[in-house]
Amino acid sequence: MEIVQWLDYAGVAVFAATGALAASRKQLDFIAFIFLAAVTGIGGGTFRDAILGQTPVFWVREHAYLLICAGTGALVFFTAHRFESRYKVLLWLDAIGMAVFSVKGAEIGFLATGSSSIAVVTGILTATFGGVLRDIISGEQSVLMRREIYVTAALFGSVAWVLSYHAGLENVVGSILGFLVAFVIRGGALYYGWNLPTYKSKPGRTMEEIEKL
């Protein structure tokens, strides 16, 4: 099996672990662990396949993904108490999963359409949508609402894979390069607090000011 396939499995497992860790923070039951693990592990890829019209979606075609999610959820259920700071573990595992899926999503999008721009979009969606679903369902602050760079890391990881493809690099090399780019950017954001300039607006008008318009 190609190393890229193993990276895909690893990415699903890592993302599934973040979903299960979110369940542990809310002290949910065993089934909730499995559910959140599956939603997080396969959510982004499901959204990607639906947009690309690739049905049935990937986990219906290959049941191993569901087994990976279930197994990971069960493992975390029995081991989560060993982690002193589960939220930090969640964020770092999420960074790994995001980096893997930014590459895998870009590859699948490009193979399906032949479009570099679509490849970048599907890379971003695959890398972020599962985490967004996890945070919404578990009631955690969304990773998209944190100031540290997140989507931008997925963007650069996807772009790195696309550029490596057009440069004629082997897929394994391009995949590793894209992963490293995304992970280093997201890791730097977590460790050093990197963020992009934020929008600074003027205070909103009061009702009295609006009535005078």
PDB file of N, CA and C in Angstrom, residues 135-176:
ATOM      1  N   ASP A 135     -16.487  20.628  16.900  1.00  0.00           N
ATOM      2  CA  ASP A 135     -16.628  21.718  17.858  1.00  0.00           C
ATOM      3  C   ASP A 135     -18.086  22.135  18.026  1.00  0.00           C
ATOM      4  N   ILE A 136     -18.853  22.119  16.939  1.00  0.00           N
ATOM      5  CA  ILE A 136     -20.265  22.488  17.025  1.00  0.00           C
ATOM      6  C   ILE A 136     -21.025  21.476  17.878  1.00  0.00           C
ATOM      7  N   ILE A 137     -20.828  20.201  17.609  1.00  0.00           N
ATOM      8  CA  ILE A 137     -21.569  19.152  18.319  1.00  0.00           C
ATOM      9  C   ILE A 137     -21.172  19.085  19.791  1.00  0.00           C
ATOM     10  N   SER A 138     -19.872  19.237  20.080  1.00  0.00           N
ATOM     11  CA  SER A 138     -19.405  19.110  21.459  1.00  0.00           C
ATOM     12  C   SER A 138     -19.532  20.411  22.257  1.00  0.00           C
ATOM     13  N   GLY A 139     -19.878  21.498  21.581  1.00  0.00           N
ATOM     14  CA  GLY A 139     -20.026  22.767  22.276  1.00  0.00           C
ATOM     15  C   GLY A 139     -18.715  23.443  22.617  1.00  0.00           C
ATOM     16  N   GLU A 140     -17.631  23.030  21.952  1.00  0.00           N
ATOM     17  CA  GLU A 140     -16.335  23.673  22.162  1.00  0.00           C
ATOM     18  C   GLU A 140     -16.238  24.939  21.307  1.00  0.00           C
ATOM     19  N   GLN A 141     -15.311  25.825  21.688  1.00  0.00           N
ATOM     20  CA  GLN A 141     -15.048  26.982  20.839  1.00  0.00           C
ATOM     21  C   GLN A 141     -14.496  26.495  19.508  1.00  0.00           C
ATOM     22  N   SER A 142     -15.073  26.935  18.406  1.00  0.00           N
ATOM     23  CA  SER A 142     -14.655  26.469  17.096  1.00  0.00           C
ATOM     24  C   SER A 142     -13.214  26.869  16.813  1.00  0.00           C
ATOM     25  N   VAL A 143     -12.478  25.958  16.183  1.00  0.00           N
ATOM     26  CA  VAL A 143     -11.104  26.278  15.807  1.00  0.00           C
ATOM     27  C   VAL A 143     -11.069  27.462  14.849  1.00  0.00           C
ATOM     28  N   LEU A 144     -12.162  27.672  14.118  1.00  0.00           N
ATOM     29  CA  LEU A 144     -12.211  28.799  13.186  1.00  0.00           C
ATOM     30  C   LEU A 144     -12.313  30.131  13.915  1.00  0.00           C
ATOM     31  N   MET A 145     -12.802  30.091  15.171  1.00  0.00           N
ATOM     32  CA  MET A 145     -12.988  31.324  15.931  1.00  0.00           C
ATOM     33  C   MET A 145     -11.770  31.682  16.786  1.00  0.00           C
ATOM     34  N   ARG A 146     -10.778  30.802  16.814  1.00  0.00           N
ATOM     35  CA  ARG A 146      -9.548  31.114  17.535  1.00  0.00           C
ATOM     36  C   ARG A 146      -8.671  32.024  16.673  1.00  0.00           C
ATOM     37  N   ARG A 147      -7.900  32.886  17.304  1.00  0.00           N
ATOM     38  CA  ARG A 147      -7.108  33.861  16.558  1.00  0.00           C
ATOM     39  C   ARG A 147      -5.922  33.230  15.849  1.00  0.00           C
ATOM     40  N   GLU A 148      -5.432  32.070  16.393  1.00  0.00           N
ATOM     41  CA  GLU A 148      -4.270  31.457  15.749  1.00  0.00           C
ATOM     42  C   GLU A 148      -4.619  30.985  14.335  1.00  0.00           C
ATOM     43  N   ILE A 149      -3.627  31.001  13.472  1.00  0.00           N
ATOM     44  CA  ILE A 149      -3.808  30.600  12.075  1.00  0.00           C
ATOM     45  C   ILE A 149      -4.287  29.154  12.003  1.00  0.00           C
ATOM     46  N   TYR A 150      -5.323  28.908  11.211  1.00  0.00           N
ATOM     47  CA  TYR A 150      -5.839  27.544  11.040  1.00  0.00           C
ATOM     48  C   TYR A 150      -6.129  27.271   9.565  1.00  0.00           C
ATOM     49  N   VAL A 151      -7.147  27.949   9.019  1.00  0.00           N
ATOM     50  CA  VAL A 151      -7.505  27.737   7.617  1.00  0.00           C
ATOM     51  C   VAL A 151      -6.329  28.098   6.707  1.00  0.00           C
ATOM     52  N   THR A 152      -5.593  29.126   7.068  1.00  0.00           N
ATOM     53  CA  THR A 152      -4.444  29.540   6.268  1.00  0.00           C
ATOM     54  C   THR A 152      -3.402  28.420   6.166  1.00  0.00           C
ATOM     55  N   ALA A 153      -3.233  27.664   7.247  1.00  0.00           N
ATOM     56  CA  ALA A 153      -2.291  26.546   7.216  1.00  0.00           C
ATOM     57  C   ALA A 153      -2.748  25.480   6.230  1.00  0.00           C
ATOM     58  N   ALA A 154      -4.059  25.177   6.245  1.00  0.00           N
ATOM     59  CA  ALA A 154      -4.606  24.215   5.280  1.00  0.00           C
ATOM     60  C   ALA A 154      -4.455  24.732   3.852  1.00  0.00           C
ATOM     61  N   LEU A 155      -4.647  26.025   3.668  1.00  0.00           N
ATOM     62  CA  LEU A 155      -4.492  26.646   2.351  1.00  0.00           C
ATOM     63  C   LEU A 155      -3.078  26.438   1.816  1.00  0.00           C
ATOM     64  N   PHE A 156      -2.075  26.750   2.629  1.00  0.00           N
ATOM     65  CA  PHE A 156      -0.699  26.642   2.167  1.00  0.00           C
ATOM     66  C   PHE A 156      -0.282  25.186   1.978  1.00  0.00           C
ATOM     67  N   GLY A 157      -0.814  24.286   2.808  1.00  0.00           N
ATOM     68  CA  GLY A 157      -0.517  22.877   2.615  1.00  0.00           C
ATOM     69  C   GLY A 157      -1.050  22.370   1.288  1.00  0.00           C
ATOM     70  N   SER A 158      -2.277  22.774   0.956  1.00  0.00           N
ATOM     71  CA  SER A 158      -2.883  22.375  -0.318  1.00  0.00           C
ATOM     72  C   SER A 158      -2.129  22.972  -1.499  1.00  0.00           C
ATOM     73  N   VAL A 159      -1.780  24.241  -1.379  1.00  0.00           N
ATOM     74  CA  VAL A 159      -1.041  24.912  -2.454  1.00  0.00           C
ATOM     75  C   VAL A 159       0.322  24.255  -2.653  1.00  0.00           C
ATOM     76  N   ALA A 160       0.969  23.870  -1.559  1.00  0.00           N
ATOM     77  CA  ALA A 160       2.280  23.219  -1.662  1.00  0.00           C
ATOM     78  C   ALA A 160       2.167  21.909  -2.432  1.00  0.00           C
ATOM     79  N   TRP A 161       1.085  21.136  -2.182  1.00  0.00           N
ATOM     80  CA  TRP A 161       0.923  19.885  -2.919  1.00  0.00           C
ATOM     81  C   TRP A 161       0.698  20.164  -4.406  1.00  0.00           C
ATOM     82  N   VAL A 162      -0.155  21.127  -4.714  1.00  0.00           N
ATOM     83  CA  VAL A 162      -0.448  21.455  -6.105  1.00  0.00           C
ATOM     84  C   VAL A 162       0.822  21.904  -6.831  1.00  0.00           C
ATOM     85  N   LEU A 163       1.611  22.755  -6.197  1.00  0.00           N
ATOM     86  CA  LEU A 163       2.840  23.239  -6.824  1.00  0.00           C
ATOM     87  C   LEU A 163       3.839  22.100  -7.035  1.00  0.00           C
ATOM     88  N   SER A 164       3.905  21.195  -6.070  1.00  0.00           N
ATOM     89  CA  SER A 164       4.827  20.068  -6.213  1.00  0.00           C
ATOM     90  C   SER A 164       4.394  19.153  -7.351  1.00  0.00           C
ATOM     91  N   TYR A 165       3.091  19.020  -7.543  1.00  0.00           N
ATOM     92  CA  TYR A 165       2.580  18.202  -8.652  1.00  0.00           C
ATOM     93  C   TYR A 165       2.985  18.815  -9.991  1.00  0.00           C
ATOM     94  N   HIS A 166       2.785  20.114 -10.121  1.00  0.00           N
ATOM     95  CA  HIS A 166       3.138  20.784 -11.377  1.00  0.00           C
ATOM     96  C   HIS A 166       4.655  20.863 -11.579  1.00  0.00           C
ATOM     97  N   ALA A 167       5.395  20.756 -10.480  1.00  0.00           N
ATOM     98  CA  ALA A 167       6.858  20.752 -10.598  1.00  0.00           C
ATOM     99  C   ALA A 167       7.389  19.383 -10.985  1.00  0.00           C
ATOM    100  N   GLY A 168       6.498  18.392 -11.058  1.00  0.00           N
ATOM    101  CA  GLY A 168       6.895  17.059 -11.472  1.00  0.00           C
ATOM    102  C   GLY A 168       7.466  16.190 -10.362  1.00  0.00           C
ATOM    103  N   LEU A 169       7.259  16.588  -9.092  1.00  0.00           N
ATOM    104  CA  LEU A 169       7.753  15.783  -7.983  1.00  0.00           C
ATOM    105  C   LEU A 169       6.887  14.539  -7.806  1.00  0.00           C
ATOM    106  N   GLU A 170       7.465  13.495  -7.264  1.00  0.00           N
ATOM    107  CA  GLU A 170       6.702  12.294  -6.975  1.00  0.00           C
ATOM    108  C   GLU A 170       5.623  12.601  -5.948  1.00  0.00           C
ATOM    109  N   ASN A 171       4.522  11.861  -6.020  1.00  0.00           N
ATOM    110  CA  ASN A 171       3.394  12.153  -5.149  1.00  0.00           C
ATOM    111  C   ASN A 171       3.767  12.029  -3.670  1.00  0.00           C
ATOM    112  N   VAL A 172       4.592  11.053  -3.342  1.00  0.00           N
ATOM    113  CA  VAL A 172       5.005  10.885  -1.947  1.00  0.00           C
ATOM    114  C   VAL A 172       5.768  12.114  -1.468  1.00  0.00           C
ATOM    115  N   VAL A 173       6.674  12.601  -2.292  1.00  0.00           N
ATOM    116  CA  VAL A 173       7.461  13.782  -1.929  1.00  0.00           C
ATOM    117  C   VAL A 173       6.559  14.997  -1.780  1.00  0.00           C
ATOM    118  N   GLY A 174       5.654  15.182  -2.740  1.00  0.00           N
ATOM    119  CA  GLY A 174       4.741  16.317  -2.684  1.00  0.00           C
ATOM    120  C   GLY A 174       3.824  16.253  -1.481  1.00  0.00           C
ATOM    121  N   SER A 175       3.377  15.038  -1.144  1.00  0.00           N
ATOM    122  CA  SER A 175       2.485  14.869   0.002  1.00  0.00           C
ATOM    123  C   SER A 175       3.196  15.198   1.307  1.00  0.00           C
ATOM    124  N   ILE A 176       4.420  14.726   1.432  1.00  0.00           N
ATOM    125  CA  ILE A 176       5.195  15.026   2.646  1.00  0.00           C
ATOM    126  C   ILE A 176       5.479  16.520   2.735  1.00  0.00           C
TER     127      ILE A 176
END
